[in-house]
């Protein structure tokens, strides 16, 4: 069993390293003006690329990965195919410069990558005896993978003359001349790792399709979970939380560089503080669920979103160190809300539709949520402009904090385990 969990841990490491290479810094590259090495897209356009285009993969996942993996193909082999195609697409998109091509290719890539999140979750659940306690310890390796590439990429590719430093990120160096232009290379590193990960999939525990399934269409049975009041409330709450969660990745990098004044090479390490915190929260998640229950844990996750965005909104009155340290709240945001939600979905789904149940829930947080996040960000950035034309980040973050607060109260009142 330890050997199995070891392979599942490596799977999670690679799964989130592929994502962690490019997601924290891509928005800065896309929004920076062309004279400084970026592509000059607007925040609204970046919202569509990172939000709505990415959501297409989650929306199609139940009819691609969920149905096929549940009924016709072994999970690990299907996962490998998706990763190879996705890796090639990342190399192709890294050479593009116009908005329409980025939007289209990002949508195609999401069709390949987004289903892999649900597939790795369900594959892990299939081989764990005590999901509540064992899944967090496996999933934490995904967080470690994200942290590893978030630190290695700027160290290796964005800086020279590295020296050890006593304060986070514990190193400093001289930025390379074309630092902003080099951010797009994160896509190439990610694509290469995706293909390596695909090869490793053949060493994962064999997870055959459920040939004894009692429902001919797994997605239909998975959607039937919405008839359960607790699941319906969880879905309703996950939608607005997903919106504010996705806007974090769309705007935090430009916020840290343009408003807070952090060096571009320090953005990934600074944001990875959230993943460091996530390690400890994920390690304690099984105990939290046992002692506190799903409802209280979900409320803690929602409250972390409220506090984080409130701190962001007060950035003009707070030291830079406080803004950077507040990234640690991301660990509570993700683990206490989304990881808890994934565990809850596995708990209430029948065994023959667990792949599809995870994918259906993925529609909400990775599909519909980003679809709403893109126009929401576009609307907020257009209406929260200062007199000099720059974005009023305080108004943006306070608005997101208010959305998270209302949603957290909703969970506290209506969710019953």
Short mmCIF file of C-alpha atoms in Angstrom, two decimals:
data_model
loop_
_atom_site.label_atom_id
_atom_site.label_comp_id
_atom_site.label_asym_id
_atom_site.label_seq_id
_atom_site.Cartn_x
_atom_site.Cartn_y
_atom_site.Cartn_z
CA UNK A 1 0.00 0.00 0.00
CA UNK A 2 2.91 2.33 0.72
CA UNK A 3 4.30 1.70 -2.78
CA UNK A 4 0.91 2.55 -4.28
CA UNK A 5 0.63 5.78 -2.31
CA UNK A 6 4.18 6.68 -3.36
CA UNK A 7 3.24 6.44 -7.04
CA UNK A 8 0.06 8.41 -6.42
CA UNK A 9 2.15 11.09 -4.70
CA UNK A 10 4.48 11.36 -7.72
CA UNK A 11 1.39 11.61 -9.95
CA UNK A 12 0.09 14.56 -7.92
CA UNK A 13 3.55 16.20 -7.91
CA UNK A 14 3.71 16.12 -11.70
CA UNK A 15 0.04 17.03 -12.16
CA UNK A 16 0.36 20.34 -10.35
CA UNK A 17 3.94 21.08 -11.41
CA UNK A 18 2.66 21.18 -15.00
CA UNK A 19 0.11 23.80 -13.92
CA UNK A 20 2.34 25.69 -11.48
CA UNK A 21 4.97 26.45 -14.11
CA UNK A 22 2.82 28.93 -16.02
CA UNK A 23 -0.35 29.93 -14.15
CA UNK A 24 1.16 32.37 -11.57
CA UNK A 25 3.10 34.43 -14.16
CA UNK A 26 1.20 34.15 -17.43
CA UNK A 27 -1.13 37.07 -16.70
CA UNK A 28 1.85 39.40 -16.20
CA UNK A 29 3.36 38.34 -19.54
CA UNK A 30 0.07 38.76 -21.37
CA UNK A 31 -0.75 42.17 -19.84
CA UNK A 32 2.70 43.79 -20.02
CA UNK A 33 3.02 46.16 -22.97
CA UNK A 34 4.89 44.88 -26.01
CA UNK A 35 7.71 47.43 -25.62
CA UNK A 36 8.57 45.76 -22.29
CA UNK A 37 8.47 42.21 -23.62
CA UNK A 38 4.80 41.25 -23.10
CA UNK A 39 1.88 40.95 -25.48
CA UNK A 40 -0.09 44.03 -24.39
CA UNK A 41 -3.44 42.32 -23.79
CA UNK A 42 -6.03 44.04 -21.58
CA UNK A 43 -7.05 42.59 -18.18
CA UNK A 44 -10.39 41.66 -19.73
CA UNK A 45 -8.69 39.73 -22.54
CA UNK A 46 -6.48 37.95 -20.02
CA UNK A 47 -9.63 37.08 -18.08
CA UNK A 48 -11.08 35.40 -21.15
CA UNK A 49 -7.86 33.45 -21.82
CA UNK A 50 -7.32 32.26 -18.24
CA UNK A 51 -11.01 32.04 -17.42
CA UNK A 52 -13.54 31.34 -20.13
CA UNK A 53 -11.19 29.59 -22.55
CA UNK A 54 -9.90 27.37 -19.74
CA UNK A 55 -13.44 26.60 -18.64
CA UNK A 56 -14.28 24.90 -21.92
CA UNK A 57 -12.21 21.92 -20.83
CA UNK A 58 -14.18 21.58 -17.61
CA UNK A 59 -17.50 21.94 -19.41
CA UNK A 60 -16.65 19.20 -21.92
CA UNK A 61 -14.91 16.96 -19.39
CA UNK A 62 -18.00 14.95 -18.36
CA UNK A 63 -18.60 13.97 -21.98
CA UNK A 64 -14.93 13.28 -22.70
CA UNK A 65 -12.96 12.14 -19.66
CA UNK A 66 -15.75 11.30 -17.26
CA UNK A 67 -17.77 9.04 -19.52
CA UNK A 68 -14.81 7.41 -21.28
CA UNK A 69 -12.69 6.87 -18.16
CA UNK A 70 -15.62 5.54 -16.16
CA UNK A 71 -16.85 3.12 -18.81
CA UNK A 72 -14.41 2.37 -21.63
CA UNK A 73 -10.70 3.07 -20.95
CA UNK A 74 -8.30 2.57 -18.09
CA UNK A 75 -7.75 5.85 -16.30
CA UNK A 76 -3.95 5.89 -16.38
CA UNK A 77 -3.75 5.34 -20.16
CA UNK A 78 -6.43 7.90 -20.94
CA UNK A 79 -4.56 10.34 -18.69
CA UNK A 80 -1.33 9.75 -20.64
CA UNK A 81 -2.96 10.55 -23.99
CA UNK A 82 -4.42 13.81 -22.71
CA UNK A 83 -1.06 14.87 -21.27
CA UNK A 84 0.90 14.25 -24.49
CA UNK A 85 -1.53 16.26 -26.60
CA UNK A 86 -1.60 19.02 -24.00
CA UNK A 87 2.19 19.21 -23.85
CA UNK A 88 2.47 19.67 -27.63
CA UNK A 89 -0.20 22.39 -27.55
CA UNK A 90 1.71 24.33 -24.89
CA UNK A 91 4.76 24.49 -27.11
CA UNK A 92 2.66 25.71 -30.03
CA UNK A 93 0.84 28.44 -28.08
CA UNK A 94 4.10 29.77 -26.61
CA UNK A 95 5.08 31.05 -30.08
CA UNK A 96 1.82 32.94 -30.70
CA UNK A 97 1.43 36.69 -30.31
CA UNK A 98 -2.17 37.61 -31.20
CA UNK A 99 -5.13 37.48 -28.85
CA UNK A 100 -7.47 35.33 -30.97
CA UNK A 101 -4.89 32.56 -31.43
CA UNK A 102 -4.09 32.55 -27.72
CA UNK A 103 -7.79 32.34 -26.90
CA UNK A 104 -8.50 29.46 -29.28
CA UNK A 105 -5.41 27.40 -28.44
CA UNK A 106 -5.95 27.97 -24.71
CA UNK A 107 -9.46 26.59 -25.09
CA UNK A 108 -8.17 23.51 -26.93
CA UNK A 109 -5.47 22.98 -24.31
CA UNK A 110 -8.03 23.18 -21.52
CA UNK A 111 -10.00 20.36 -23.13
CA UNK A 112 -6.91 18.21 -22.64
CA UNK A 113 -5.72 19.40 -19.23
CA UNK A 114 -8.82 20.16 -17.18
CA UNK A 115 -10.20 16.59 -17.27
CA UNK A 116 -6.89 15.32 -15.88
CA UNK A 117 -7.59 17.04 -12.55
CA UNK A 118 -10.74 14.99 -11.99
CA UNK A 119 -9.05 11.85 -13.32
CA UNK A 120 -6.12 12.07 -10.92
CA UNK A 121 -8.47 12.68 -8.00
CA UNK A 122 -10.69 9.73 -8.85
CA UNK A 123 -7.69 7.48 -9.62
CA UNK A 124 -6.28 8.24 -6.18
CA UNK A 125 -9.62 7.64 -4.47
CA UNK A 126 -9.88 4.28 -6.27
CA UNK A 127 -6.70 3.00 -4.60
CA UNK A 128 -6.99 4.52 -1.12
CA UNK A 129 -8.66 2.61 1.70
CA UNK A 130 -9.38 5.62 3.94
CA UNK A 131 -9.91 8.62 1.64
CA UNK A 132 -10.61 11.14 4.42
CA UNK A 133 -7.20 10.60 6.00
CA UNK A 134 -5.08 9.29 3.12
CA UNK A 135 -6.12 11.58 0.23
CA UNK A 136 -4.80 14.81 1.84
CA UNK A 137 -1.40 13.15 2.37
CA UNK A 138 -1.29 12.12 -1.31
CA UNK A 139 -2.68 15.41 -2.64
CA UNK A 140 -0.11 17.43 -0.68
CA UNK A 141 2.55 16.24 -3.15
CA UNK A 142 0.73 18.23 -5.81
CA UNK A 143 1.30 21.32 -3.70
CA UNK A 144 4.99 20.43 -3.33
CA UNK A 145 5.24 20.08 -7.12
CA UNK A 146 3.69 23.53 -7.61
CA UNK A 147 6.15 25.06 -5.11
CA UNK A 148 9.16 23.36 -6.67
CA UNK A 149 8.61 24.77 -10.16
CA UNK A 150 7.52 28.17 -8.79
CA UNK A 151 10.96 28.56 -7.21
CA UNK A 152 13.11 26.80 -9.80
CA UNK A 153 11.79 28.64 -12.86
CA UNK A 154 12.76 32.17 -11.74
CA UNK A 155 16.01 30.93 -10.19
CA UNK A 156 17.13 29.14 -13.34
CA UNK A 157 15.55 31.26 -16.08
CA UNK A 158 14.92 34.82 -14.83
CA UNK A 159 17.99 35.61 -12.70
CA UNK A 160 21.76 35.41 -12.85
CA UNK A 161 24.46 35.64 -10.14
CA UNK A 162 22.28 34.00 -7.50
CA UNK A 163 23.18 34.47 -3.84
CA UNK A 164 21.61 33.14 -0.65
CA UNK A 165 19.51 35.63 1.31
CA UNK A 166 18.16 35.52 4.87
CA UNK A 167 14.57 36.54 4.02
CA UNK A 168 12.02 34.97 1.66
CA UNK A 169 12.46 33.94 -1.08
CA UNK A 170 15.93 33.26 0.45
CA UNK A 171 17.84 34.13 -2.71
CA UNK A 172 18.53 37.19 -4.81
CA UNK A 173 20.13 37.75 -8.17
CA UNK A 174 20.45 40.03 -11.16
CA UNK A 175 17.39 40.00 -13.46
CA UNK A 176 18.14 38.95 -17.03
CA UNK A 177 17.70 41.67 -19.62
CA UNK A 178 14.65 40.10 -21.29
CA UNK A 179 13.01 38.95 -18.07
CA UNK A 180 9.38 39.67 -19.06
CA UNK A 181 9.76 38.11 -22.52
CA UNK A 182 11.17 34.97 -20.91
CA UNK A 183 8.00 34.39 -18.90
CA UNK A 184 6.40 32.68 -21.90
CA UNK A 185 9.09 29.99 -21.69
CA UNK A 186 7.22 28.70 -18.65
CA UNK A 187 4.77 27.24 -21.19
CA UNK A 188 7.58 25.32 -22.89
CA UNK A 189 8.93 23.94 -19.61
CA UNK A 190 5.40 22.92 -18.67
CA UNK A 191 4.79 21.24 -22.03
CA UNK A 192 7.98 19.21 -21.73
CA UNK A 193 7.12 18.11 -18.20
CA UNK A 194 3.62 17.16 -19.35
CA UNK A 195 5.07 14.67 -21.85
CA UNK A 196 7.40 13.23 -19.19
CA UNK A 197 4.41 12.90 -16.88
CA UNK A 198 2.53 11.03 -19.62
CA UNK A 199 5.29 8.43 -19.72
CA UNK A 200 5.10 8.01 -15.94
CA UNK A 201 1.35 7.30 -16.19
CA UNK A 202 2.16 3.77 -17.35
CA UNK A 203 3.70 3.10 -13.92
CA UNK A 204 0.53 4.13 -12.08
CA UNK A 205 -1.77 1.51 -10.51
CA UNK A 206 -3.98 -0.03 -13.17
CA UNK A 207 -7.48 1.47 -12.95
CA UNK A 208 -9.79 -0.30 -15.40
CA UNK A 209 -13.21 0.97 -16.44
CA UNK A 210 -16.26 -0.12 -14.42
CA UNK A 211 -17.66 -2.87 -16.65
CA UNK A 212 -20.31 -3.75 -14.06
CA UNK A 213 -21.74 -0.22 -14.04
CA UNK A 214 -25.48 -0.15 -13.46
CA UNK A 215 -26.11 3.16 -15.26
CA UNK A 216 -25.56 3.32 -19.03
CA UNK A 217 -24.64 7.01 -18.92
CA UNK A 218 -22.42 7.84 -15.96
CA UNK A 219 -22.77 11.60 -16.28
CA UNK A 220 -26.56 11.44 -15.94
CA UNK A 221 -26.27 9.52 -12.68
CA UNK A 222 -23.57 11.88 -11.43
CA UNK A 223 -25.77 14.92 -12.12
CA UNK A 224 -28.52 13.22 -10.12
CA UNK A 225 -26.43 13.98 -7.03
CA UNK A 226 -27.86 17.50 -7.27
CA UNK A 227 -31.08 16.08 -5.83
CA UNK A 228 -29.30 15.79 -2.50
CA UNK A 229 -29.73 19.10 -0.59
CA UNK A 230 -26.22 19.12 0.87
CA UNK A 231 -24.61 18.62 -2.55
CA UNK A 232 -26.84 21.25 -4.14
CA UNK A 233 -25.83 23.78 -1.47
CA UNK A 234 -22.16 22.88 -1.95
CA UNK A 235 -22.48 23.43 -5.69
CA UNK A 236 -24.29 26.75 -5.23
CA UNK A 237 -21.58 27.99 -2.85
CA UNK A 238 -18.70 26.72 -4.98
CA UNK A 239 -19.78 28.84 -7.94
CA UNK A 240 -19.11 32.32 -6.45
CA UNK A 241 -16.07 31.02 -4.55
CA UNK A 242 -14.73 29.72 -7.86
CA UNK A 243 -15.21 33.16 -9.41
CA UNK A 244 -13.14 34.94 -6.74
CA UNK A 245 -10.63 32.06 -6.74
CA UNK A 246 -10.02 32.37 -10.49
CA UNK A 247 -9.68 36.15 -10.38
CA UNK A 248 -6.88 35.65 -7.84
CA UNK A 249 -4.79 33.92 -10.52
CA UNK A 250 -5.82 36.43 -13.18
CA UNK A 251 -4.79 39.57 -11.28
CA UNK A 252 -2.51 38.78 -8.33
CA UNK A 253 0.69 38.70 -10.38
CA UNK A 254 0.12 42.14 -11.99
CA UNK A 255 -1.07 43.43 -8.60
CA UNK A 256 2.13 42.37 -6.84
CA UNK A 257 4.33 43.86 -9.58
CA UNK A 258 2.47 47.07 -10.46
CA UNK A 259 0.80 48.05 -7.16
CA UNK A 260 2.87 46.44 -4.40
CA UNK A 261 6.22 46.84 -6.17
CA UNK A 262 7.56 43.28 -5.94
CA UNK A 263 10.27 42.30 -8.42
CA UNK A 264 8.99 40.14 -11.27
CA UNK A 265 11.36 37.28 -10.39
CA UNK A 266 9.91 37.17 -6.86
CA UNK A 267 6.26 36.82 -7.89
CA UNK A 268 6.23 33.03 -8.14
CA UNK A 269 8.05 32.47 -4.81
CA UNK A 270 5.80 35.05 -3.13
CA UNK A 271 2.63 33.39 -4.41
CA UNK A 272 4.00 29.96 -3.51
CA UNK A 273 3.79 30.91 0.17
CA UNK A 274 0.14 29.90 -0.22
CA UNK A 275 1.24 26.46 -1.35
CA UNK A 276 3.63 26.13 1.61
CA UNK A 277 0.71 26.83 3.93
CA UNK A 278 -1.40 24.40 1.93
CA UNK A 279 1.03 21.59 2.78
CA UNK A 280 0.40 21.99 6.50
CA UNK A 281 -3.35 22.49 6.11
CA UNK A 282 -3.67 19.47 3.82
CA UNK A 283 -1.66 17.39 6.31
CA UNK A 284 -4.15 18.32 9.03
CA UNK A 285 -7.25 18.13 6.83
CA UNK A 286 -8.16 14.55 7.72
CA UNK A 287 -8.09 15.39 11.43
CA UNK A 288 -10.08 18.59 10.80
CA UNK A 289 -12.80 16.72 8.92
CA UNK A 290 -13.02 14.11 11.68
CA UNK A 291 -13.17 16.60 14.55
CA UNK A 292 -14.86 19.60 12.97
CA UNK A 293 -16.91 18.06 10.16
CA UNK A 294 -17.37 19.18 6.57
CA UNK A 295 -19.53 22.24 7.35
CA UNK A 296 -17.10 23.95 9.73
CA UNK A 297 -14.13 23.17 7.50
CA UNK A 298 -15.90 24.67 4.47
CA UNK A 299 -16.71 27.81 6.50
CA UNK A 300 -13.03 28.14 7.43
CA UNK A 301 -12.12 27.98 3.75
CA UNK A 302 -14.64 30.67 2.82
CA UNK A 303 -13.49 32.91 5.69
CA UNK A 304 -9.90 32.65 4.42
CA UNK A 305 -11.00 34.11 1.07
CA UNK A 306 -12.74 36.97 2.90
CA UNK A 307 -9.65 37.83 4.94
CA UNK A 308 -7.14 37.50 2.13
CA UNK A 309 -8.96 39.89 -0.19
CA UNK A 310 -9.62 42.33 2.66
CA UNK A 311 -5.86 42.45 3.29
CA UNK A 312 -5.16 42.89 -0.42
CA UNK A 313 -7.65 45.76 -0.51
CA UNK A 314 -5.81 47.53 2.30
CA UNK A 315 -2.43 47.26 0.59
CA UNK A 316 -1.77 51.02 0.59
CA UNK A 317 -1.84 51.07 4.41
CA UNK A 318 0.02 47.84 5.08
CA UNK A 319 3.72 46.91 4.80
CA UNK A 320 4.74 44.88 1.78
CA UNK A 321 5.71 41.99 4.07
CA UNK A 322 2.10 41.75 5.31
CA UNK A 323 0.76 41.57 1.75
CA UNK A 324 3.25 38.84 0.88
CA UNK A 325 2.61 36.93 4.11
CA UNK A 326 -1.15 37.01 3.47
CA UNK A 327 -0.52 34.63 0.57
CA UNK A 328 -0.42 31.94 3.28
CA UNK A 329 -4.20 32.20 3.51
CA UNK A 330 -4.38 30.55 0.10
CA UNK A 331 -3.52 27.27 1.81
CA UNK A 332 -6.69 27.51 3.89
CA UNK A 333 -8.70 28.73 0.90
CA UNK A 334 -7.90 25.71 -1.25
CA UNK A 335 -7.59 22.93 1.31
CA UNK A 336 -10.52 23.86 3.54
CA UNK A 337 -12.90 24.59 0.69
CA UNK A 338 -12.01 22.85 -2.56
CA UNK A 339 -10.06 19.81 -1.32
CA UNK A 340 -12.77 19.29 1.29
CA UNK A 341 -15.42 19.55 -1.40
CA UNK A 342 -13.67 16.93 -3.57
CA UNK A 343 -13.55 14.54 -0.60
CA UNK A 344 -17.24 15.16 0.09
CA UNK A 345 -18.14 14.39 -3.53
CA UNK A 346 -16.26 11.09 -3.34
CA UNK A 347 -18.06 10.29 -0.09
CA UNK A 348 -21.59 10.65 -1.49
CA UNK A 349 -21.07 9.26 -5.04
CA UNK A 350 -21.70 5.62 -5.93
CA UNK A 351 -18.56 3.70 -6.87
CA UNK A 352 -19.42 3.30 -10.58
CA UNK A 353 -19.73 7.06 -11.20
CA UNK A 354 -16.99 8.51 -9.02
CA UNK A 355 -14.96 9.64 -12.04
CA UNK A 356 -17.99 11.43 -13.44
CA UNK A 357 -19.06 12.84 -10.06
CA UNK A 358 -15.64 14.45 -9.64
CA UNK A 359 -15.90 15.79 -13.19
CA UNK A 360 -19.41 17.15 -12.67
CA UNK A 361 -18.18 19.04 -9.63
CA UNK A 362 -15.25 20.18 -11.74
CA UNK A 363 -17.74 21.79 -14.11
CA UNK A 364 -18.70 24.17 -11.34
CA UNK A 365 -15.27 25.25 -10.10
CA UNK A 366 -13.29 24.88 -13.34
CA UNK A 367 -16.03 25.42 -15.93
CA UNK A 368 -18.88 27.70 -15.01
CA UNK A 369 -16.90 29.63 -12.39
CA UNK A 370 -14.19 30.81 -14.82
CA UNK A 371 -16.86 31.63 -17.42
CA UNK A 372 -18.36 34.09 -14.94
CA UNK A 373 -14.95 35.22 -13.65
CA UNK A 374 -13.81 36.55 -17.04
CA UNK A 375 -16.66 39.06 -17.64
CA UNK A 376 -16.72 39.86 -13.91
CA UNK A 377 -13.05 40.85 -14.01
CA UNK A 378 -13.60 42.75 -17.26
CA UNK A 379 -16.50 44.68 -15.69
CA UNK A 380 -14.63 45.45 -12.46
CA UNK A 381 -11.41 46.58 -14.16
CA UNK A 382 -13.35 48.89 -16.49
CA UNK A 383 -15.38 50.46 -13.67
CA UNK A 384 -12.69 50.64 -11.00
CA UNK A 385 -10.36 53.00 -12.82
CA UNK A 386 -8.52 55.84 -11.10
CA UNK A 387 -8.15 59.31 -12.63
CA UNK A 388 -4.73 58.42 -14.05
CA UNK A 389 -6.18 55.38 -15.83
CA UNK A 390 -4.67 52.76 -13.51
CA UNK A 391 -6.73 50.10 -11.79
CA UNK A 392 -8.18 50.77 -8.34
CA UNK A 393 -6.99 47.51 -6.80
CA UNK A 394 -8.51 48.32 -3.40
CA UNK A 395 -12.02 48.46 -4.87
CA UNK A 396 -11.40 45.25 -6.80
CA UNK A 397 -10.21 43.22 -3.81
CA UNK A 398 -12.84 44.59 -1.41
CA UNK A 399 -15.57 43.57 -3.86
CA UNK A 400 -14.22 40.02 -4.03
CA UNK A 401 -13.99 39.92 -0.23
CA UNK A 402 -17.67 40.88 0.02
CA UNK A 403 -18.68 38.14 -2.43
CA UNK A 404 -16.76 35.56 -0.38
CA UNK A 405 -18.36 36.82 2.84
CA UNK A 406 -21.92 36.43 1.55
CA UNK A 407 -21.10 32.94 0.23
CA UNK A 408 -19.54 31.84 3.53
CA UNK A 409 -22.63 32.95 5.44
CA UNK A 410 -24.76 30.99 2.94
CA UNK A 411 -22.76 27.81 3.67
CA UNK A 412 -23.07 28.34 7.41
CA UNK A 413 -26.84 28.72 7.21
CA UNK A 414 -27.84 26.09 4.65
CA UNK A 415 -25.18 23.33 4.44
CA UNK A 416 -25.92 20.27 6.57
CA UNK A 417 -23.62 17.27 6.67
#
